[in-house]
Coordinates of C-alpha atoms and ligand atoms in Angstrom, one line a residue:
M1 CA 0.0 0.0 0.0
S2 CA 1.3 3.5 -0.8
T3 CA 2.1 5.5 2.2
L4 CA -0.4 8.3 2.8
G5 CA 0.6 11.8 3.6
A6 CA -0.7 13.1 6.9
V7 CA -1.9 16.4 8.4
W8 CA -1.2 16.9 12.1
L9 CA -3.8 18.9 14.0
K10 CA -3.6 21.2 17.0
A11 CA -5.1 19.5 20.1
T12 CA -7.8 22.2 20.3
A13 CA -8.9 21.3 16.7
E14 CA -9.5 17.6 17.6
R15 CA -12.8 18.5 19.4
S16 CA -14.4 19.4 16.1
L17 CA -13.5 16.1 14.5
A18 CA -14.7 14.3 17.7
R19 CA -18.1 15.8 17.0
R20 CA -17.8 14.4 13.5
H21 CA -17.6 17.8 11.8
P22 CA -16.1 17.1 8.3
W23 CA -13.9 20.1 7.8
V24 CA -10.3 20.7 8.8
F25 CA -9.4 24.4 8.6
S26 CA -5.9 25.6 7.6
G27 CA -5.5 27.2 11.0
A28 CA -6.0 23.8 12.7
V29 CA -3.0 22.2 10.9
T30 CA 0.3 22.3 12.6
R31 CA 2.3 20.1 10.1
V32 CA 2.0 18.3 6.8
E33 CA 3.8 15.0 6.6
G34 CA 4.9 13.5 3.2
D35 CA 4.1 15.3 0.0
P36 CA 0.4 15.0 -0.5
Q37 CA -0.9 16.5 -3.8
P38 CA -4.2 18.3 -4.2
G39 CA -7.1 15.8 -3.8
D40 CA -4.9 13.1 -2.3
T41 CA -6.3 11.2 0.6
V42 CA -4.4 12.0 3.8
L43 CA -4.4 10.6 7.3
V44 CA -5.6 13.2 9.8
K45 CA -3.6 12.9 13.0
G46 CA -4.2 14.4 16.5
A47 CA -1.6 16.4 18.4
D48 CA -0.1 13.2 19.8
G49 CA -0.1 11.4 16.4
N50 CA -3.2 9.3 16.9
G51 CA -5.2 8.7 13.7
L52 CA -8.5 10.5 13.5
G53 CA -9.6 9.6 10.1
L54 CA -9.0 10.1 6.4
A55 CA -9.6 13.2 4.4
A56 CA -9.2 14.8 1.0
Y57 CA -6.3 17.2 1.0
S58 CA -6.8 20.7 -0.5
P59 CA -3.7 22.9 -0.1
A60 CA -5.2 25.9 -1.8
S61 CA -8.4 26.1 0.2
R62 CA -9.0 27.5 3.7
I63 CA -10.8 24.2 4.3
R64 CA -7.5 22.3 4.1
A65 CA -9.0 18.8 4.3
R66 CA -12.5 17.3 4.0
M67 CA -13.1 14.1 5.9
W68 CA -13.9 11.0 4.0
T69 CA -14.2 8.9 7.1
F70 CA -13.5 9.1 10.8
D71 CA -12.2 5.5 10.8
P72 CA -8.4 5.7 10.0
A73 CA -8.4 2.0 9.2
E74 CA -10.8 2.4 6.3
V75 CA -9.4 2.5 2.7
V76 CA -10.6 5.3 0.5
D77 CA -10.6 3.7 -3.0
A78 CA -12.9 3.4 -6.0
A79 CA -15.1 0.9 -4.2
F80 CA -15.4 3.2 -1.2
V81 CA -16.4 6.2 -3.3
T82 CA -18.8 4.2 -5.5
A83 CA -20.5 2.8 -2.4
R84 CA -21.0 6.3 -1.0
V85 CA -22.7 7.5 -4.2
A86 CA -24.9 4.4 -4.4
A87 CA -26.0 4.7 -0.8
A88 CA -26.8 8.4 -1.3
A89 CA -28.9 7.6 -4.4
E90 CA -30.6 4.7 -2.5
R91 CA -31.7 7.2 0.2
R92 CA -33.7 9.1 -2.5
S93 CA -35.3 6.0 -3.9
G94 CA -38.4 6.5 -1.8
L95 CA -38.9 10.0 -3.1
L96 CA -38.2 9.0 -6.7
S97 CA -40.6 6.1 -6.6
S98 CA -43.4 8.0 -4.8
G99 CA -44.9 9.1 -8.1
H100 CA -44.6 12.7 -7.1
T101 CA -41.4 13.4 -9.0
D102 CA -38.8 11.9 -11.3
S103 CA -36.2 14.5 -10.2
A104 CA -34.2 14.8 -7.0
R105 CA -30.8 15.7 -5.7
L106 CA -29.1 12.3 -5.4
V107 CA -25.8 13.5 -3.8
F108 CA -25.5 16.6 -1.6
S109 CA -21.8 16.8 -0.9
E110 CA -20.7 16.5 2.7
A111 CA -24.3 15.9 3.7
D112 CA -24.0 12.5 1.9
G113 CA -20.4 11.8 2.7
V114 CA -19.1 12.8 -0.7
P115 CA -17.5 16.2 -0.1
G116 CA -17.5 18.3 -3.3
L117 CA -20.0 16.3 -5.3
V118 CA -23.5 17.6 -6.1
A119 CA -25.5 15.3 -8.4
D120 CA -29.1 16.1 -9.5
R121 CA -31.2 13.6 -11.3
Y122 CA -33.9 14.6 -13.8
G123 CA -35.5 11.5 -15.2
D124 CA -32.7 9.6 -17.0
T125 CA -30.2 12.4 -16.8
I126 CA -27.8 13.3 -14.1
V127 CA -26.2 16.7 -13.9
C128 CA -23.3 17.0 -11.5
Q129 CA -21.0 19.6 -10.1
L130 CA -17.6 18.9 -8.7
T131 CA -16.5 21.7 -6.4
T132 CA -13.4 20.5 -4.6
V133 CA -10.0 19.0 -5.6
G134 CA -11.0 16.0 -3.5
A135 CA -14.0 15.3 -5.7
D136 CA -12.0 16.2 -8.8
A137 CA -9.4 13.5 -8.0
W138 CA -12.2 10.9 -8.1
R139 CA -13.8 12.4 -11.2
E140 CA -13.9 9.3 -13.4
V141 CA -14.9 7.0 -10.5
L142 CA -17.8 9.4 -9.6
A143 CA -18.9 9.6 -13.3
D144 CA -18.9 5.8 -13.5
A145 CA -20.8 5.5 -10.2
L146 CA -23.5 7.9 -11.3
F147 CA -23.8 6.3 -14.8
A148 CA -24.1 2.8 -13.1
L149 CA -27.3 3.9 -11.3
P150 CA -30.4 2.2 -12.7
G151 CA -32.0 4.0 -15.7
V152 CA -29.3 6.6 -16.1
E153 CA -28.6 7.4 -19.8
C154 CA -26.6 10.6 -19.5
V155 CA -24.2 12.1 -17.0
Y156 CA -23.4 15.8 -17.6
E157 CA -20.9 17.9 -15.8
R158 CA -21.6 21.5 -14.8
S159 CA -18.5 22.2 -12.7
D160 CA -18.7 26.0 -13.3
A161 CA -19.5 27.2 -9.8
D162 CA -17.3 30.1 -8.5
V163 CA -16.3 28.0 -5.4
R164 CA -14.0 25.9 -7.7
E165 CA -11.7 28.9 -7.8
R166 CA -11.1 28.7 -4.0
E167 CA -9.8 25.2 -4.6
G168 CA -7.6 26.3 -7.5
L169 CA -9.7 24.5 -10.1
Q170 CA -10.8 25.7 -13.6
A171 CA -14.4 25.5 -14.8
R172 CA -15.3 22.2 -16.6
V173 CA -18.5 21.7 -18.4
G174 CA -19.6 18.9 -20.8
L175 CA -20.8 15.4 -21.3
M176 CA -19.2 12.8 -18.9
R177 CA -21.0 9.6 -19.8
G178 CA -23.7 8.3 -22.1
R179 CA -25.7 10.3 -24.7
A180 CA -26.0 14.1 -24.8
P181 CA -28.7 15.7 -22.6
S182 CA -32.0 16.2 -24.4
P183 CA -32.8 19.8 -25.2
D184 CA -36.3 19.0 -24.2
L185 CA -35.4 17.6 -20.8
V186 CA -38.0 18.3 -18.2
A187 CA -38.4 17.7 -14.5
N188 CA -41.8 16.0 -13.8
E189 CA -43.1 17.0 -10.4
G190 CA -46.5 17.0 -8.9
G191 CA -48.1 16.7 -12.4
F192 CA -46.1 19.7 -13.7
R193 CA -43.4 19.7 -16.3
F194 CA -40.5 22.1 -15.9
A195 CA -37.8 22.6 -18.5
V196 CA -34.3 21.8 -17.2
E197 CA -31.6 24.0 -18.6
V198 CA -28.8 21.6 -18.4
E199 CA -26.2 23.5 -20.5
G200 CA -27.2 27.1 -20.0
G201 CA -29.2 27.3 -16.8
H202 CA -28.3 28.1 -13.2
K203 CA -26.7 25.5 -11.0
T204 CA -27.7 22.1 -12.5
G205 CA -30.5 23.6 -14.5
F206 CA -33.5 23.7 -12.1
Y207 CA -34.1 24.6 -8.5
L208 CA -34.9 21.2 -7.0
D209 CA -34.5 22.8 -3.6
Q210 CA -37.8 24.7 -3.8
R211 CA -39.9 21.5 -4.2
D212 CA -41.7 21.9 -0.9
A213 CA -42.2 25.6 -1.6
R214 CA -43.9 24.7 -4.9
E215 CA -46.5 22.8 -2.9
A216 CA -47.0 25.8 -0.7
V217 CA -47.5 28.1 -3.7
A218 CA -50.2 25.7 -5.0
Q219 CA -51.9 26.0 -1.7
W220 CA -51.8 29.8 -1.4
A221 CA -52.3 30.9 -5.0
P222 CA -56.0 30.1 -5.8
G223 CA -58.0 33.3 -6.3
R224 CA -55.0 35.5 -5.5
S225 CA -53.1 38.1 -7.5
V226 CA -49.5 36.8 -7.5
L227 CA -46.2 38.6 -7.8
N228 CA -43.3 36.3 -8.3
V229 CA -40.0 38.2 -7.7
F230 CA -36.8 36.5 -8.9
S231 CA -38.9 34.1 -10.9
Y232 CA -36.1 32.4 -12.8
T233 CA -37.8 30.0 -15.2
G234 CA -41.2 30.6 -13.6
A235 CA -41.8 27.4 -11.8
F236 CA -43.8 29.2 -9.1
S237 CA -45.6 31.3 -11.8
V238 CA -46.8 28.2 -13.7
I239 CA -48.0 26.6 -10.5
A240 CA -49.8 29.8 -9.4
A241 CA -51.5 30.2 -12.8
K242 CA -52.5 26.5 -12.9
S243 CA -53.8 26.7 -9.4
G244 CA -56.3 29.4 -10.2
A245 CA -54.4 32.7 -9.4
S246 CA -56.4 35.7 -10.5
S247 CA -53.3 37.1 -12.1
V248 CA -49.6 36.3 -12.2
T249 CA -46.6 38.7 -12.6
S250 CA -43.0 37.5 -12.7
I251 CA -39.9 39.6 -12.4
D252 CA -36.4 38.5 -13.2
S253 CA -33.3 40.2 -14.6
S254 CA -32.6 37.3 -17.0
G255 CA -34.3 37.5 -20.3
P256 CA -33.3 33.9 -21.2
A257 CA -34.8 32.7 -17.9
L258 CA -38.1 34.5 -18.7
A259 CA -38.1 33.0 -22.2
V260 CA -38.0 29.5 -20.5
A261 CA -40.8 30.7 -18.2
A262 CA -43.0 31.3 -21.2
R263 CA -42.1 27.9 -22.5
N264 CA -42.9 26.4 -19.1
G265 CA -46.4 28.0 -19.4
E266 CA -46.9 26.2 -22.7
L267 CA -45.6 22.9 -21.4
N268 CA -48.3 23.0 -18.7
G269 CA -51.0 24.5 -20.8
V270 CA -51.4 27.8 -18.9
D271 CA -50.8 31.4 -19.6
V272 CA -47.9 32.2 -17.4
G273 CA -49.0 35.9 -17.2
E274 CA -46.9 39.1 -17.3
L275 CA -43.1 38.7 -17.5
I276 CA -41.1 41.7 -16.5
E277 CA -37.4 41.7 -17.3
G278 CA -35.6 44.0 -14.9
D279 CA -33.8 44.5 -11.7
A280 CA -36.0 43.5 -8.8
F281 CA -35.1 46.4 -6.5
T282 CA -35.9 49.0 -9.2
T283 CA -39.0 47.2 -10.5
L284 CA -40.5 46.8 -7.0
R285 CA -39.9 50.5 -6.3
G286 CA -41.8 51.3 -9.5
L287 CA -44.7 49.1 -8.5
R288 CA -44.7 50.7 -5.0
D289 CA -44.8 54.2 -6.6
R290 CA -47.8 53.1 -8.6
A291 CA -49.5 51.9 -5.4
K292 CA -49.8 48.3 -6.7
Q293 CA -51.0 45.6 -4.4
Y294 CA -50.8 41.8 -4.5
D295 CA -52.4 39.0 -2.6
L296 CA -49.5 36.7 -2.8
I297 CA -45.8 37.7 -3.1
L298 CA -43.0 35.3 -3.6
L299 CA -39.5 36.6 -2.9
D300 CA -36.7 34.2 -3.7
P301 CA -33.5 36.2 -4.3
P302 CA -30.2 34.6 -5.3
K303 CA -27.6 34.1 -2.6
L304 CA -26.9 37.6 -1.3
A305 CA -24.2 36.6 1.3
N306 CA -21.4 34.3 0.2
S307 CA -19.7 34.5 3.6
E308 CA -20.1 35.9 7.1
Q309 CA -18.1 39.0 6.0
Q310 CA -20.9 39.8 3.6
L311 CA -23.7 39.4 6.1
D312 CA -24.2 43.1 6.9
K313 CA -24.4 44.2 3.3
A314 CA -26.7 41.2 2.5
S315 CA -28.9 42.0 5.5
R316 CA -29.5 45.5 4.1
A317 CA -30.5 44.1 0.7
Y318 CA -32.8 41.5 2.3
K319 CA -34.4 44.2 4.3
D320 CA -34.9 46.5 1.3
L321 CA -36.6 43.7 -0.7
N322 CA -38.8 42.6 2.2
L323 CA -39.7 46.2 3.0
L324 CA -40.8 46.7 -0.6
A325 CA -42.7 43.4 -0.6
A326 CA -44.5 44.3 2.7
K327 CA -45.6 47.6 1.1
L328 CA -47.0 45.8 -1.9
L329 CA -48.9 43.2 0.1
A330 CA -52.7 43.7 0.1
P331 CA -54.7 43.4 3.3
G332 CA -54.9 39.7 4.2
G333 CA -52.1 39.0 1.7
V334 CA -49.4 36.3 2.0
L335 CA -45.7 36.8 1.6
L336 CA -43.4 33.8 1.0
T337 CA -39.8 35.1 1.5
W338 CA -36.5 33.2 1.4
S339 CA -32.9 33.4 2.0
C340 CA -30.6 30.8 0.4
S341 CA -27.5 32.3 2.0
G342 CA -25.9 29.6 4.2
A343 CA -24.2 32.3 6.2
M344 CA -27.5 33.8 7.3
S345 CA -29.3 31.8 10.0
M346 CA -33.1 31.6 10.2
D347 CA -32.9 33.6 13.4
L348 CA -31.1 36.5 11.7
F349 CA -33.3 36.3 8.6
Q350 CA -36.4 36.5 10.7
K351 CA -35.0 39.6 12.5
V352 CA -34.2 41.3 9.2
V353 CA -37.7 40.6 7.9
A354 CA -39.2 41.9 11.2
G355 CA -37.2 45.1 10.8
A356 CA -38.5 45.4 7.2
A357 CA -42.1 44.9 8.3
L358 CA -41.7 47.5 11.1
D359 CA -40.4 50.1 8.6
A360 CA -43.1 49.3 6.1
G361 CA -46.0 50.7 8.1
R362 CA -47.1 54.2 7.3
N363 CA -47.0 56.7 10.2
G364 CA -44.4 54.6 11.9
A365 CA -47.1 52.1 13.0
G366 CA -45.3 49.2 11.4
R367 CA -47.0 46.4 9.5
E368 CA -48.0 43.5 11.7
L369 CA -47.1 40.5 9.6
R370 CA -47.6 37.2 11.3
I371 CA -45.6 34.0 10.7
I372 CA -48.0 31.3 9.6
G373 CA -45.4 28.8 8.4
R374 CA -41.8 28.2 7.7
L375 CA -40.1 26.7 4.7
H376 CA -36.9 24.7 4.4
Q377 CA -34.8 22.8 1.8
P378 CA -36.5 19.5 1.1
S379 CA -35.6 16.0 2.2
D380 CA -33.1 15.4 -0.7
H381 CA -31.0 18.3 0.7
P382 CA -30.5 16.8 4.1
V383 CA -28.7 18.5 7.0
P384 CA -26.5 16.2 9.2
L385 CA -26.7 17.2 12.8
S386 CA -22.9 17.1 12.8
F387 CA -22.8 19.5 9.8
P388 CA -25.2 22.4 10.2
E389 CA -23.4 24.2 7.4
A390 CA -25.5 22.1 5.0
E391 CA -28.5 24.1 5.9
Y392 CA -28.8 27.1 3.5
L393 CA -32.4 27.6 2.4
K394 CA -35.0 28.9 4.8
G395 CA -38.2 30.8 4.3
L396 CA -41.1 32.4 6.1
I397 CA -44.7 32.4 5.3
L398 CA -46.1 35.7 6.5
Q399 CA -49.6 37.0 6.5
A400 CA -50.7 40.6 6.6
P401 CA -53.7 41.7 8.7
Ligands
SAH501 N1 -37.6 31.2 -7.6 C1 -36.8 30.5 -8.6 C2 -35.4 30.6 -8.4 C3 -34.8 32.0 -8.2 S1 -33.1 32.0 -8.5 C4 -37.3 29.1 -8.8 O1 -38.0 28.6 -7.9 O2 -37.0 28.5 -9.8 C5 -32.7 33.7 -8.4 C6 -33.1 34.4 -9.7 O3 -32.8 35.8 -9.4 C7 -32.3 34.1 -11.0 O4 -33.2 33.8 -12.0 C8 -31.6 35.4 -11.4 O5 -31.7 35.6 -12.8 C9 -32.4 36.4 -10.7 N2 -31.8 37.7 -10.3 C10 -30.5 37.9 -9.7 N3 -30.4 39.2 -9.5 C11 -31.5 39.8 -9.8 C12 -31.9 41.2 -9.7 N4 -31.1 42.1 -9.2 N5 -33.1 41.5 -10.2 C13 -33.9 40.5 -10.7 N6 -33.6 39.2 -10.8 C14 -32.4 38.9 -10.3

């Protein structure tokens, strides 16, 4: 067996691993033994040299190593990695055989024991993202493991997320296994059909993480005038229209996304309503100035805080948006508002929205919005108790008096 390199940790850093947290930060490392290359498996050693587990080494990243296993006697090889992928996919088999959907996140990185791999399945097609050198080192094995899953005809790579830069990796996009992705690929969910933009879309082409929210929209839309802000390809808009909304207006800065929204309307046999291409902040101010009112507002901005350092600035932007939404909300209206910034906790998000509601009232009286529900990322985006960082998407359902 080849000798593994090793990283030695400060005694104080061992506690985090004892709690099964999968990250070793650069500041925790006192010494690197051997000559491990990016992505190599290293033995993680405590201050007195005891083995704590095996990790993927990433010399360029602040997260210097990501744990594969907390058992130093295990062997990280192709069989190990393949088994992790298969087990993650198996955990979604209930969801995928429920009849509700043919699309799900099969592998959610650390949350599934495969750091750096996100793999989303849409019918017979898997779109994956490799975001760390550790995952990149197992690129071919991961592609084989995904292609070996039952019924998979295509594995496509969308490794173009910014986070790759932090790992010293270039973007990589293209077919990995099987046939090219169909230009007509759709996610079938809850009787709806949503176009999946494999090659040109955001992330892996569709926001699987808003699955539970799509059910909430169907529940709240009937009879209501709906404003869908940051609509992307209009999944919420289509559902609202089909569920009997009295009107639907969608806002997004991306023309191509709105073009897909129109196509999604056609795919589902509904008029998707008014599509406004523009900046959400400016457009909402314009609607406010015209004293527009909506019975249901959906506010799903992109990630506004990439790190804790950006939280202050992001909080101001979230506050601005929610303030405008609160003003546009008709009496008795419902606001579904989200933050997908992992750095922002539900607690902080709720405080920011509370501040916005307070400022939204005329004469300083505030606007008494009540929480009537909360929304989270769905079951195929699990959050290990030992790795709360996996939680990123949180939302509030608020009702105006
Ligand atoms: N709600 C969507 C996902 C939203 S993703 C769904 O369920 O599918 C965030 C969207 O915000 C993207 O479509 C992006 O184009 C859009 N966006 C980003 N910045 C924007 C801005 N300043 N104004 C309007 N749209 C913006």
